[in-house]
CSV table of C-alpha atoms and ligand atoms in Angstrom, one decimal:
chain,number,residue,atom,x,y,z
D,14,UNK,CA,-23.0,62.8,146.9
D,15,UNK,CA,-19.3,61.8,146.2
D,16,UNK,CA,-18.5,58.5,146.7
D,17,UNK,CA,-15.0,57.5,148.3
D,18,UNK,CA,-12.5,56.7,146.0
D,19,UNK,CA,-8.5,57.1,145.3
D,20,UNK,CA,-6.8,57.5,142.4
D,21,UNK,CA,-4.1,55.3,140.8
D,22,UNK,CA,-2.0,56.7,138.2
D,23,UNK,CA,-2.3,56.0,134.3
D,24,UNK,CA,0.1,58.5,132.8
D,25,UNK,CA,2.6,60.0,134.8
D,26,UNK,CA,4.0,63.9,134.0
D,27,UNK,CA,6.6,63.0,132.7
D,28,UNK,CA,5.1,60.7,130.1
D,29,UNK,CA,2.5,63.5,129.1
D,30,UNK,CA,5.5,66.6,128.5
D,31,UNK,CA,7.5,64.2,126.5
D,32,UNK,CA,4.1,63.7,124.6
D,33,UNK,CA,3.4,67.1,124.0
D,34,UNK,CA,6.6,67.7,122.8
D,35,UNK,CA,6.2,64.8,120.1
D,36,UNK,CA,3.0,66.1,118.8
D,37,UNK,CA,4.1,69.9,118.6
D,38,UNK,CA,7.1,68.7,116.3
D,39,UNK,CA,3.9,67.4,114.3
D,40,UNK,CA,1.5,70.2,114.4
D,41,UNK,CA,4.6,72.8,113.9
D,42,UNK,CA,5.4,70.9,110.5
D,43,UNK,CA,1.2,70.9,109.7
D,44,UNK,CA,1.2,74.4,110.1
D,45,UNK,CA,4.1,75.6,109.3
D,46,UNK,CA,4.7,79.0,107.6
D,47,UNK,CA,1.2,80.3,108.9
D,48,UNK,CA,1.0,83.3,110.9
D,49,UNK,CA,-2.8,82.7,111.3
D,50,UNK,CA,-3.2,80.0,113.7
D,51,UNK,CA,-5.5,79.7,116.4
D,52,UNK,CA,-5.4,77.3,119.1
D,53,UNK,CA,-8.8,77.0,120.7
D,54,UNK,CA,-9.3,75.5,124.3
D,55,UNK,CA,-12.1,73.3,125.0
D,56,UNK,CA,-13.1,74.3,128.4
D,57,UNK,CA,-12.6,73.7,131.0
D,58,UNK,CA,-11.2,70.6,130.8
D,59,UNK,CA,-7.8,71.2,128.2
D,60,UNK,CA,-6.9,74.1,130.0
D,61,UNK,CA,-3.6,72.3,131.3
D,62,UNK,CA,-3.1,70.7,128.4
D,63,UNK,CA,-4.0,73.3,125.9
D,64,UNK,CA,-1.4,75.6,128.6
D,65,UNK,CA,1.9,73.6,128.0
D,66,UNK,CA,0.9,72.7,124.5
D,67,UNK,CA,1.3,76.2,123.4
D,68,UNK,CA,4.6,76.5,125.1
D,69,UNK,CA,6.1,74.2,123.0
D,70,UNK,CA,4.9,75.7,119.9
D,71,UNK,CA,7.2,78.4,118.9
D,72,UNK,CA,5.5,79.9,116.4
D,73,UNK,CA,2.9,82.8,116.6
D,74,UNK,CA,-0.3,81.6,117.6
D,75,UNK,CA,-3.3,83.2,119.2
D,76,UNK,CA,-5.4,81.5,121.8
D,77,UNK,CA,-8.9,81.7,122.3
D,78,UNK,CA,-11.4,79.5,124.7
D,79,UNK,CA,-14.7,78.3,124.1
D,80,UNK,CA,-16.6,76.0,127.5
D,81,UNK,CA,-18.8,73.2,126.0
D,82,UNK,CA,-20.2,71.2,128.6
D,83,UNK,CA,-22.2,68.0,128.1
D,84,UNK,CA,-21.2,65.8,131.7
D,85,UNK,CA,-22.3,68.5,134.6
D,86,UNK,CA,-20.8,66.9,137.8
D,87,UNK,CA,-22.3,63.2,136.1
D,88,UNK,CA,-20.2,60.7,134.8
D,89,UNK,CA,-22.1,59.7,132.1
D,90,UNK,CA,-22.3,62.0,129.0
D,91,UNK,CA,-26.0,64.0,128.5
D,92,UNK,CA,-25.4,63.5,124.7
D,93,UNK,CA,-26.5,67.3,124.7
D,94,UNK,CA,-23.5,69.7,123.8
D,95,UNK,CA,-24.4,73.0,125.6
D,96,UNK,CA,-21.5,75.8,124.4
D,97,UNK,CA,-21.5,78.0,127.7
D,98,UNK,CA,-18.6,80.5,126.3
D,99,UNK,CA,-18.2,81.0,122.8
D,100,UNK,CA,-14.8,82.4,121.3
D,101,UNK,CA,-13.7,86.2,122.0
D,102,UNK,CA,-12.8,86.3,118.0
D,103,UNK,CA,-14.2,85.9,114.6
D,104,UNK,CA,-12.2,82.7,112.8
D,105,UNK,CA,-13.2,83.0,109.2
D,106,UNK,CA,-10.1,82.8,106.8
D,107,UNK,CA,-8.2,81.6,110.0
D,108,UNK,CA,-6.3,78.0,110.5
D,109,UNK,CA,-7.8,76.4,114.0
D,110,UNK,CA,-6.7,73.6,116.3
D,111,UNK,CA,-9.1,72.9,118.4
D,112,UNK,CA,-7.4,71.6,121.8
D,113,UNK,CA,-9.5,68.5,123.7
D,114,UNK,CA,-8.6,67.0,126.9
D,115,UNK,CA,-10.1,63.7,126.9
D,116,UNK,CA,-12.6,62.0,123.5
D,117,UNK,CA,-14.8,59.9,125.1
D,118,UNK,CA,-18.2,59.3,122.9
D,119,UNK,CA,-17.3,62.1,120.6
D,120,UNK,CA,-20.5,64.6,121.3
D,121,UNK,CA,-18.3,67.2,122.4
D,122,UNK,CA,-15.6,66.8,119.8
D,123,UNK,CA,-17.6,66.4,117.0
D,124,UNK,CA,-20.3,69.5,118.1
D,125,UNK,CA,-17.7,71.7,118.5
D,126,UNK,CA,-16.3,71.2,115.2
D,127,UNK,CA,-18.9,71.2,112.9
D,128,UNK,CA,-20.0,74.5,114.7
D,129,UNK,CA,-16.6,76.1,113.9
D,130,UNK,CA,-16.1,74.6,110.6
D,131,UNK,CA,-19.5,76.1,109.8
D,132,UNK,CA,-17.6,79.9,110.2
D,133,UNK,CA,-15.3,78.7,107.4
D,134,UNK,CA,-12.1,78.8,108.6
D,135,UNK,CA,-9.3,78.0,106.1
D,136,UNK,CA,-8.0,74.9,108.0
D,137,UNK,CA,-9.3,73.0,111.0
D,138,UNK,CA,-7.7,70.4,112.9
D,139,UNK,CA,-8.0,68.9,116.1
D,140,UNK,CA,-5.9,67.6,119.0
D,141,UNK,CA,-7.2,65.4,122.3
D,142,UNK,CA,-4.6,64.4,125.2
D,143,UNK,CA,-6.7,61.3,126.0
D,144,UNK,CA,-9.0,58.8,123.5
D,145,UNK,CA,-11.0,56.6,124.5
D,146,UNK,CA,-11.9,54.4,121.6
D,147,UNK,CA,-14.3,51.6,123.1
D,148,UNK,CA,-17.2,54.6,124.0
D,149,UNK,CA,-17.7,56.2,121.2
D,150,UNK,CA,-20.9,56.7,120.2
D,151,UNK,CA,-20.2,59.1,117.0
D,152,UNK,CA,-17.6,58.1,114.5
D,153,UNK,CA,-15.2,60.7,114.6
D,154,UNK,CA,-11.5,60.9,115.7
D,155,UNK,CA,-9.2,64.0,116.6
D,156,UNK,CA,-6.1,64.4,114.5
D,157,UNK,CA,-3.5,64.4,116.6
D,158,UNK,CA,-4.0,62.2,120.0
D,159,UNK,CA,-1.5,61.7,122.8
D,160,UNK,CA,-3.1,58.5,124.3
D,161,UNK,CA,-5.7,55.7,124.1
D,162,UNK,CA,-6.9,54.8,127.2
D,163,UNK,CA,-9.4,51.4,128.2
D,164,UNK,CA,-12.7,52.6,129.2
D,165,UNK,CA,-11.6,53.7,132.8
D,166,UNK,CA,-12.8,57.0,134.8
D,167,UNK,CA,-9.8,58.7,134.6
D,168,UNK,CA,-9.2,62.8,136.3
D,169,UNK,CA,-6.1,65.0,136.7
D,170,UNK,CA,-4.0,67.3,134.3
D,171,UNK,CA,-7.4,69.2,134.4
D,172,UNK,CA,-9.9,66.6,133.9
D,173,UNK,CA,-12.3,66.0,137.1
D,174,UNK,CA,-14.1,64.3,138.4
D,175,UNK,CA,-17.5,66.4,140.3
D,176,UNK,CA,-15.1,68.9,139.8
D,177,UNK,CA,-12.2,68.3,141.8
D,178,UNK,CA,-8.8,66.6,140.9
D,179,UNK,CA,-8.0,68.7,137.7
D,180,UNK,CA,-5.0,70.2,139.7
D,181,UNK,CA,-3.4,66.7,139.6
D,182,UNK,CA,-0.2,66.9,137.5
D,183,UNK,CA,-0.5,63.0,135.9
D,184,UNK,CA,-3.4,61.5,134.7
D,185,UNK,CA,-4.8,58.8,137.2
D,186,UNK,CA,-7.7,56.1,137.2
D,187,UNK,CA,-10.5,56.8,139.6
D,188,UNK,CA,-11.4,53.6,141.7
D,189,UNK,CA,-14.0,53.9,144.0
D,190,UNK,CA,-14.1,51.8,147.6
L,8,LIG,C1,-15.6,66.4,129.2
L,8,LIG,C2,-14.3,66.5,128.5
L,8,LIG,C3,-14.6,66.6,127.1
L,8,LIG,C4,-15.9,65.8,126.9
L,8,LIG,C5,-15.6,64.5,126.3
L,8,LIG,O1,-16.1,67.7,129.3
L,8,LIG,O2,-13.6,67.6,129.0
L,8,LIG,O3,-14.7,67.9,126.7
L,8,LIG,O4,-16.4,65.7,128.2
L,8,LIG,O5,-16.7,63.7,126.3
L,8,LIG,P1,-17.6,63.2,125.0
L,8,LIG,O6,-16.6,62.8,124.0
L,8,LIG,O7,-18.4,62.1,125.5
L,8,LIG,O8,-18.4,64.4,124.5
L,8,LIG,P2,-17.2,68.1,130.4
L,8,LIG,O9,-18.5,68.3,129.7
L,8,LIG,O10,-17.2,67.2,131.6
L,8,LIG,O11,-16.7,69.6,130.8
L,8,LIG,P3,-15.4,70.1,131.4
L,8,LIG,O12,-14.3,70.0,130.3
L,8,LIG,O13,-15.7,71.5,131.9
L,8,LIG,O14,-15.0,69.2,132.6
């Protein structure tokens, strides 16, 4: 059972699009001249992020999803990476960015990808909206990152929480009653 709570917000839209735009100047000069980048969603918690990203990289780029799943409706990590959807396409000889929402002990982040470095792509590199040093549990940090965040519950811009609130726009705190 859910327990009552309301949300106060961390990160307002605004602050997030002017992000995004920041970083994609960055990954646009890391990639630039390729014609073989793939931009891999972490379901299903990047897919806003991973959705207005794109946008604002005006370069060709093909986008594929893979659903890792290690919370369940819990708020504490299992520690056990399941992979519930694994990419349409084949990503050998191919340069990646794989798209996180939120890094939080770094299971997810770091399962993922060792599991697609081990297909050999020609480059991988990785991009989280949200880090959250102070929890992590394996040493490992995504490339790019739009924010660090204190060790606070946070939902919206499609992270949940029991699955609800990833239609928020901003990124809020969850504080329960
Ligand atoms: C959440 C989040 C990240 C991961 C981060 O996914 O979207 O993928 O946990 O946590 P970690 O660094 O401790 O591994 P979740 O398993 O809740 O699935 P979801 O994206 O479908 O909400």
């Amino acid at each position: 059972m859910k327990r009552p709570y309301v949300i106060d917000e961390l990160i307002t839209a605004k602050a997030i699009a002017a992000r995004i735009e920041e970083l994609s100047k960055e990954i646009k000069d890391e990639f630039d001249g390729t014609d073989k980048l793939i931009v891999v969603g972490l379901l299903r918690g990047s897919f806003i992020f991973i959705a207005d990203l794109v946008r604002e990289l005006d370069m060709p780029v093909e986008v594929d999803f893979l659903e890792a799943s290690s919370y369940g409706d819990e708020i504490e990590s299992s520690r056990e990476v399941r992979i519930l959807k694994d990419l349409r396409g084949t990503i050998e000889g191919r340069d990646v960015l794989v798209v996180e929402d939120i890094v939080d002990t770094g299971f997810t982040l770091s399962h993922v990808v060792s599991l697609l470095a081990s297909r050999k792509p020609a480059r991988i590199k990785s991009i989280a909206l949200l880090d959250k040093p102070t929890r992590r549990e394996i040493s490992i940090k995504a490339d790019w990152t739009g924010f660090e965040i204190p060790d606070e519950f946070v939902v919206g811009y499609g992270i949940d929480y029991a699955q609800r609130n990833r239609n928020l726009g901003y990124i809020g705190t969850v504080r329960f009653n």
